[in-house]
PDB file of C-alpha atoms in Angstrom:
ATOM      1  CA  UNK M 201      49.260  68.531 174.769  1.00  0.00           C
ATOM      2  CA  UNK M 202      52.440  67.236 173.546  1.00  0.00           C
ATOM      3  CA  UNK M 203      54.802  69.369 171.451  1.00  0.00           C
ATOM      4  CA  UNK M 204      55.656  67.955 168.132  1.00  0.00           C
ATOM      5  CA  UNK M 205      59.232  68.594 166.460  1.00  0.00           C
ATOM      6  CA  UNK M 206      57.359  71.090 164.033  1.00  0.00           C
ATOM      7  CA  UNK M 207      56.129  73.356 166.940  1.00  0.00           C
ATOM      8  CA  UNK M 208      59.766  73.439 168.623  1.00  0.00           C
ATOM      9  CA  UNK M 209      61.112  74.353 165.193  1.00  0.00           C
ATOM     10  CA  UNK M 210      58.731  77.230 164.999  1.00  0.00           C
ATOM     11  CA  UNK M 211      59.649  78.515 168.336  1.00  0.00           C
ATOM     12  CA  UNK M 212      63.342  78.100 167.876  1.00  0.00           C
ATOM     13  CA  UNK M 213      63.065  80.284 164.727  1.00  0.00           C
ATOM     14  CA  UNK M 214      61.125  82.886 166.582  1.00  0.00           C
ATOM     15  CA  UNK M 215      63.877  82.928 169.345  1.00  0.00           C
ATOM     16  CA  UNK M 216      66.492  83.111 166.644  1.00  0.00           C
ATOM     17  CA  UNK M 217      64.760  86.126 164.696  1.00  0.00           C
ATOM     18  CA  UNK M 218      64.415  87.999 168.078  1.00  0.00           C
ATOM     19  CA  UNK M 219      67.987  87.421 169.119  1.00  0.00           C
ATOM     20  CA  UNK M 220      69.000  88.488 165.362  1.00  0.00           C
ATOM     21  CA  UNK M 221      66.748  91.709 165.600  1.00  0.00           C
ATOM     22  CA  UNK M 222      68.384  92.539 168.947  1.00  0.00           C
ATOM     23  CA  UNK M 223      64.775  92.233 170.883  1.00  0.00           C
ATOM     24  CA  UNK M 224      66.500  89.184 172.673  1.00  0.00           C
ATOM     25  CA  UNK M 225      70.044  89.484 174.508  1.00  0.00           C
ATOM     26  CA  UNK M 226      72.491  87.057 173.265  1.00  0.00           C
ATOM     27  CA  UNK M 227      73.200  86.385 176.803  1.00  0.00           C
ATOM     28  CA  UNK M 228      69.596  84.692 176.814  1.00  0.00           C
ATOM     29  CA  UNK M 229      69.768  82.837 173.798  1.00  0.00           C
ATOM     30  CA  UNK M 230      71.205  79.279 174.800  1.00  0.00           C
ATOM     31  CA  UNK M 231      68.880  79.362 177.799  1.00  0.00           C
ATOM     32  CA  UNK M 232      66.028  80.128 175.584  1.00  0.00           C
ATOM     33  CA  UNK M 233      66.968  77.557 173.143  1.00  0.00           C
ATOM     34  CA  UNK M 234      67.590  74.952 175.754  1.00  0.00           C
ATOM     35  CA  UNK M 235      63.957  75.530 177.123  1.00  0.00           C
ATOM     36  CA  UNK M 236      62.669  74.946 173.697  1.00  0.00           C
ATOM     37  CA  UNK M 237      64.257  71.812 172.759  1.00  0.00           C
ATOM     38  CA  UNK M 238      63.486  70.471 176.425  1.00  0.00           C
ATOM     39  CA  UNK M 239      59.815  71.376 176.023  1.00  0.00           C
ATOM     40  CA  UNK M 240      57.648  68.323 176.125  1.00  0.00           C
ATOM     41  CA  UNK M 241      54.304  70.180 176.225  1.00  0.00           C
ATOM     42  CA  UNK M 242      52.778  73.044 174.200  1.00  0.00           C
ATOM     43  CA  UNK M 243      52.769  74.839 177.498  1.00  0.00           C
ATOM     44  CA  UNK M 244      56.317  74.803 177.922  1.00  0.00           C
ATOM     45  CA  UNK M 245      56.759  75.860 174.466  1.00  0.00           C
ATOM     46  CA  UNK M 246      54.694  79.028 175.666  1.00  0.00           C
ATOM     47  CA  UNK M 247      56.680  79.796 178.494  1.00  0.00           C
ATOM     48  CA  UNK M 248      59.884  79.452 176.338  1.00  0.00           C
ATOM     49  CA  UNK M 249      58.283  81.999 173.970  1.00  0.00           C
ATOM     50  CA  UNK M 250      57.057  84.228 176.268  1.00  0.00           C
ATOM     51  CA  UNK M 251      57.938  87.852 175.532  1.00  0.00           C
ATOM     52  CA  UNK M 252      59.016  87.257 171.915  1.00  0.00           C
ATOM     53  CA  UNK M 253      57.196  89.077 168.771  1.00  0.00           C
ATOM     54  CA  UNK M 254      54.619  87.011 167.185  1.00  0.00           C
ATOM     55  CA  UNK M 255      55.677  86.302 163.566  1.00  0.00           C
ATOM     56  CA  UNK M 256      54.277  89.271 161.329  1.00  0.00           C
ATOM     57  CA  UNK M 257      53.511  89.050 157.609  1.00  0.00           C
ATOM     58  CA  UNK M 258      57.100  89.600 156.428  1.00  0.00           C
ATOM     59  CA  UNK M 259      58.244  86.451 158.709  1.00  0.00           C
ATOM     60  CA  UNK M 260      56.076  84.222 156.647  1.00  0.00           C
ATOM     61  CA  UNK M 261      57.735  84.582 152.940  1.00  0.00           C
ATOM     62  CA  UNK M 262      56.742  81.218 151.675  1.00  0.00           C
ATOM     63  CA  UNK M 263      53.205  81.143 151.203  1.00  0.00           C
ATOM     64  CA  UNK M 264      50.479  78.620 149.563  1.00  0.00           C
ATOM     65  CA  UNK M 265      49.215  80.943 147.008  1.00  0.00           C
ATOM     66  CA  UNK M 266      48.833  80.748 143.296  1.00  0.00           C
ATOM     67  CA  UNK M 267      51.058  83.308 141.691  1.00  0.00           C
ATOM     68  CA  UNK M 268      49.239  85.677 139.157  1.00  0.00           C
ATOM     69  CA  UNK M 269      52.142  85.806 136.472  1.00  0.00           C
ATOM     70  CA  UNK M 270      55.048  83.477 135.564  1.00  0.00           C
ATOM     71  CA  UNK M 271      56.406  86.022 132.719  1.00  0.00           C
ATOM     72  CA  UNK M 272      57.421  89.902 132.104  1.00  0.00           C
ATOM     73  CA  UNK M 273      58.228  91.112 128.923  1.00  0.00           C
ATOM     74  CA  UNK M 274      59.724  94.441 128.152  1.00  0.00           C
ATOM     75  CA  UNK M 275      59.793  95.004 124.334  1.00  0.00           C
ATOM     76  CA  UNK M 276      60.627  98.599 122.954  1.00  0.00           C
ATOM     77  CA  UNK M 277      59.211  99.605 126.549  1.00  0.00           C
ATOM     78  CA  UNK M 278      59.339  98.457 130.160  1.00  0.00           C
ATOM     79  CA  UNK M 279      57.737  96.195 132.774  1.00  0.00           C
ATOM     80  CA  UNK M 280      57.648  96.427 136.455  1.00  0.00           C
ATOM     81  CA  UNK M 281      56.664  93.703 139.355  1.00  0.00           C
ATOM     82  CA  UNK M 282      56.479  95.333 142.467  1.00  0.00           C
ATOM     83  CA  UNK M 283      54.408  95.511 145.663  1.00  0.00           C
ATOM     84  CA  UNK M 284      52.939  92.666 147.402  1.00  0.00           C
ATOM     85  CA  UNK M 285      53.010  89.829 144.793  1.00  0.00           C
ATOM     86  CA  UNK M 286      53.650  86.078 144.596  1.00  0.00           C
ATOM     87  CA  UNK M 287      56.680  84.791 143.089  1.00  0.00           C
ATOM     88  CA  UNK M 288      56.240  81.557 141.299  1.00  0.00           C
ATOM     89  CA  UNK M 289      58.849  78.747 141.582  1.00  0.00           C
ATOM     90  CA  UNK M 290      60.059  79.927 137.919  1.00  0.00           C
ATOM     91  CA  UNK M 291      59.759  83.407 136.650  1.00  0.00           C
ATOM     92  CA  UNK M 292      60.912  84.261 133.340  1.00  0.00           C
ATOM     93  CA  UNK M 293      61.800  87.905 132.468  1.00  0.00           C
ATOM     94  CA  UNK M 294      62.499  89.403 128.977  1.00  0.00           C
ATOM     95  CA  UNK M 295      63.901  92.923 128.150  1.00  0.00           C
ATOM     96  CA  UNK M 296      64.418  93.514 124.599  1.00  0.00           C
ATOM     97  CA  UNK M 297      65.260  97.026 123.640  1.00  0.00           C
ATOM     98  CA  UNK M 298      63.506  98.229 126.746  1.00  0.00           C
ATOM     99  CA  UNK M 299      63.832  97.800 130.494  1.00  0.00           C
ATOM    100  CA  UNK M 300      62.631  95.778 133.306  1.00  0.00           C
ATOM    101  CA  UNK M 301      62.472  96.066 137.184  1.00  0.00           C
ATOM    102  CA  UNK M 302      61.591  93.228 139.439  1.00  0.00           C
ATOM    103  CA  UNK M 303      61.249  94.424 142.950  1.00  0.00           C
ATOM    104  CA  UNK M 304      61.140  91.552 145.664  1.00  0.00           C
ATOM    105  CA  UNK M 305      61.198  93.670 148.729  1.00  0.00           C
ATOM    106  CA  UNK M 306      57.490  92.983 149.600  1.00  0.00           C
ATOM    107  CA  UNK M 307      57.073  89.785 147.597  1.00  0.00           C
ATOM    108  CA  UNK M 308      55.961  86.142 148.968  1.00  0.00           C
ATOM    109  CA  UNK M 309      57.386  83.080 147.139  1.00  0.00           C
ATOM    110  CA  UNK M 310      55.333  80.320 146.115  1.00  0.00           C
ATOM    111  CA  UNK M 311      58.286  77.964 146.825  1.00  0.00           C
ATOM    112  CA  UNK M 312      61.483  77.688 149.171  1.00  0.00           C
ATOM    113  CA  UNK M 313      63.651  78.007 145.862  1.00  0.00           C
ATOM    114  CA  UNK M 314      62.765  80.536 143.209  1.00  0.00           C
ATOM    115  CA  UNK M 315      64.396  80.407 139.715  1.00  0.00           C
ATOM    116  CA  UNK M 316      64.436  83.707 137.941  1.00  0.00           C
ATOM    117  CA  UNK M 317      65.466  83.579 134.222  1.00  0.00           C
ATOM    118  CA  UNK M 318      66.157  86.973 133.209  1.00  0.00           C
ATOM    119  CA  UNK M 319      67.190  87.759 129.577  1.00  0.00           C
ATOM    120  CA  UNK M 320      68.432  91.273 128.332  1.00  0.00           C
ATOM    121  CA  UNK M 321      68.952  91.985 124.585  1.00  0.00           C
ATOM    122  CA  UNK M 322      69.953  95.429 124.134  1.00  0.00           C
ATOM    123  CA  UNK M 323      68.165  96.242 127.373  1.00  0.00           C
ATOM    124  CA  UNK M 324      68.222  95.618 131.043  1.00  0.00           C
ATOM    125  CA  UNK M 325      66.626  93.936 134.063  1.00  0.00           C
ATOM    126  CA  UNK M 326      67.204  95.283 137.280  1.00  0.00           C
ATOM    127  CA  UNK M 327      66.161  92.969 140.372  1.00  0.00           C
ATOM    128  CA  UNK M 328      65.923  94.602 143.881  1.00  0.00           C
ATOM    129  CA  UNK M 329      66.229  91.896 146.482  1.00  0.00           C
ATOM    130  CA  UNK M 330      65.700  92.428 150.061  1.00  0.00           C
ATOM    131  CA  UNK M 331      68.160  91.532 152.989  1.00  0.00           C
ATOM    132  CA  UNK M 332      65.976  88.768 154.393  1.00  0.00           C
ATOM    133  CA  UNK M 333      66.260  86.181 151.270  1.00  0.00           C
ATOM    134  CA  UNK M 334      69.598  84.441 149.997  1.00  0.00           C
ATOM    135  CA  UNK M 335      70.538  85.285 146.205  1.00  0.00           C
ATOM    136  CA  UNK M 336      72.776  83.567 143.702  1.00  0.00           C
ATOM    137  CA  UNK M 337      73.535  85.245 140.501  1.00  0.00           C
ATOM    138  CA  UNK M 338      74.809  82.939 137.460  1.00  0.00           C
ATOM    139  CA  UNK M 339      74.623  83.245 133.817  1.00  0.00           C
ATOM    140  CA  UNK M 340      76.606  84.939 130.985  1.00  0.00           C
ATOM    141  CA  UNK M 341      77.253  88.433 129.725  1.00  0.00           C
ATOM    142  CA  UNK M 342      78.402  89.268 126.035  1.00  0.00           C
ATOM    143  CA  UNK M 343      79.226  92.952 125.732  1.00  0.00           C
ATOM    144  CA  UNK M 344      77.085  93.327 128.945  1.00  0.00           C
ATOM    145  CA  UNK M 345      76.600  93.016 132.442  1.00  0.00           C
ATOM    146  CA  UNK M 346      75.779  90.337 134.754  1.00  0.00           C
ATOM    147  CA  UNK M 347      76.000  90.567 138.525  1.00  0.00           C
ATOM    148  CA  UNK M 348      75.201  91.641 141.927  1.00  0.00           C
ATOM    149  CA  UNK M 349      75.835  95.313 143.326  1.00  0.00           C
ATOM    150  CA  UNK M 350      76.473  95.544 147.041  1.00  0.00           C
ATOM    151  CA  UNK M 351      77.761  93.151 149.515  1.00  0.00           C
ATOM    152  CA  UNK M 352      76.602  89.310 149.319  1.00  0.00           C
ATOM    153  CA  UNK M 353      74.735  88.563 152.330  1.00  0.00           C
ATOM    154  CA  UNK M 354      73.754  84.869 152.678  1.00  0.00           C
ATOM    155  CA  UNK M 355      70.394  84.280 154.184  1.00  0.00           C
ATOM    156  CA  UNK M 356      69.453  82.890 157.481  1.00  0.00           C
ATOM    157  CA  UNK M 357      68.428  79.052 157.466  1.00  0.00           C
ATOM    158  CA  UNK M 358      64.962  78.571 156.241  1.00  0.00           C
ATOM    159  CA  UNK M 359      64.694  81.586 154.350  1.00  0.00           C
ATOM    160  CA  UNK M 360      63.731  81.894 150.660  1.00  0.00           C
ATOM    161  CA  UNK M 361      66.305  81.365 148.124  1.00  0.00           C
ATOM    162  CA  UNK M 362      66.459  83.099 144.572  1.00  0.00           C
ATOM    163  CA  UNK M 363      68.531  81.861 141.870  1.00  0.00           C
ATOM    164  CA  UNK M 364      68.946  84.564 139.081  1.00  0.00           C
ATOM    165  CA  UNK M 365      69.975  82.892 135.584  1.00  0.00           C
ATOM    166  CA  UNK M 366      70.747  85.723 133.587  1.00  0.00           C
ATOM    167  CA  UNK M 367      71.732  86.364 130.048  1.00  0.00           C
ATOM    168  CA  UNK M 368      72.547  89.709 128.602  1.00  0.00           C
ATOM    169  CA  UNK M 369      73.708  90.582 125.054  1.00  0.00           C
ATOM    170  CA  UNK M 370      74.582  94.339 124.960  1.00  0.00           C
ATOM    171  CA  UNK M 371      72.475  94.594 128.019  1.00  0.00           C
ATOM    172  CA  UNK M 372      72.290  94.094 131.661  1.00  0.00           C
ATOM    173  CA  UNK M 373      70.930  91.638 134.451  1.00  0.00           C
ATOM    174  CA  UNK M 374      71.751  93.174 137.818  1.00  0.00           C
ATOM    175  CA  UNK M 375      70.564  92.446 141.180  1.00  0.00           C
ATOM    176  CA  UNK M 376      70.993  95.044 143.955  1.00  0.00           C
ATOM    177  CA  UNK M 377      70.028  95.384 147.616  1.00  0.00           C
ATOM    178  CA  UNK M 378      66.752  96.752 148.654  1.00  0.00           C
ATOM    179  CA  UNK M 379      65.227  97.669 152.243  1.00  0.00           C
ATOM    180  CA  UNK M 380      62.916  95.633 154.370  1.00  0.00           C
TER     181      UNK M 380
END
């Protein structure tokens, strides 16, 4: 059976991930990519992918699932979103005289780009982001803090992108790195 462009792109991503993880020596990277791009059949693609790890559950970050929640509120208290959950394309979090934590380290995303609107009024919202997504933080802080802790790492092509639009008034909206 003939290979499609989509089939080739899936194998290219596997080759790149294997090289990035140190499972494929960089000296073999160009040769493998050449094999993939030159493959005409699924059998030839299978030969190019031989010995590479299969995509695991964390490799599939964008899923076709319905998110359970699009909103979180911490009012004189707190909220927490963590563990395995599906992040909607638009998620809003309010912390008012309280706090909140949004942990994306085990999350899956309903869209390639997600916008998190975080408002902190005399409170704080912490957003834990894994290394395998791209994050942009923008917004406004008045007598508060808005920003990113840790070095900015740009995600690989094709990984989910999270845009944090924050507003902090006597509060804080901060992203910080988390492990895989």
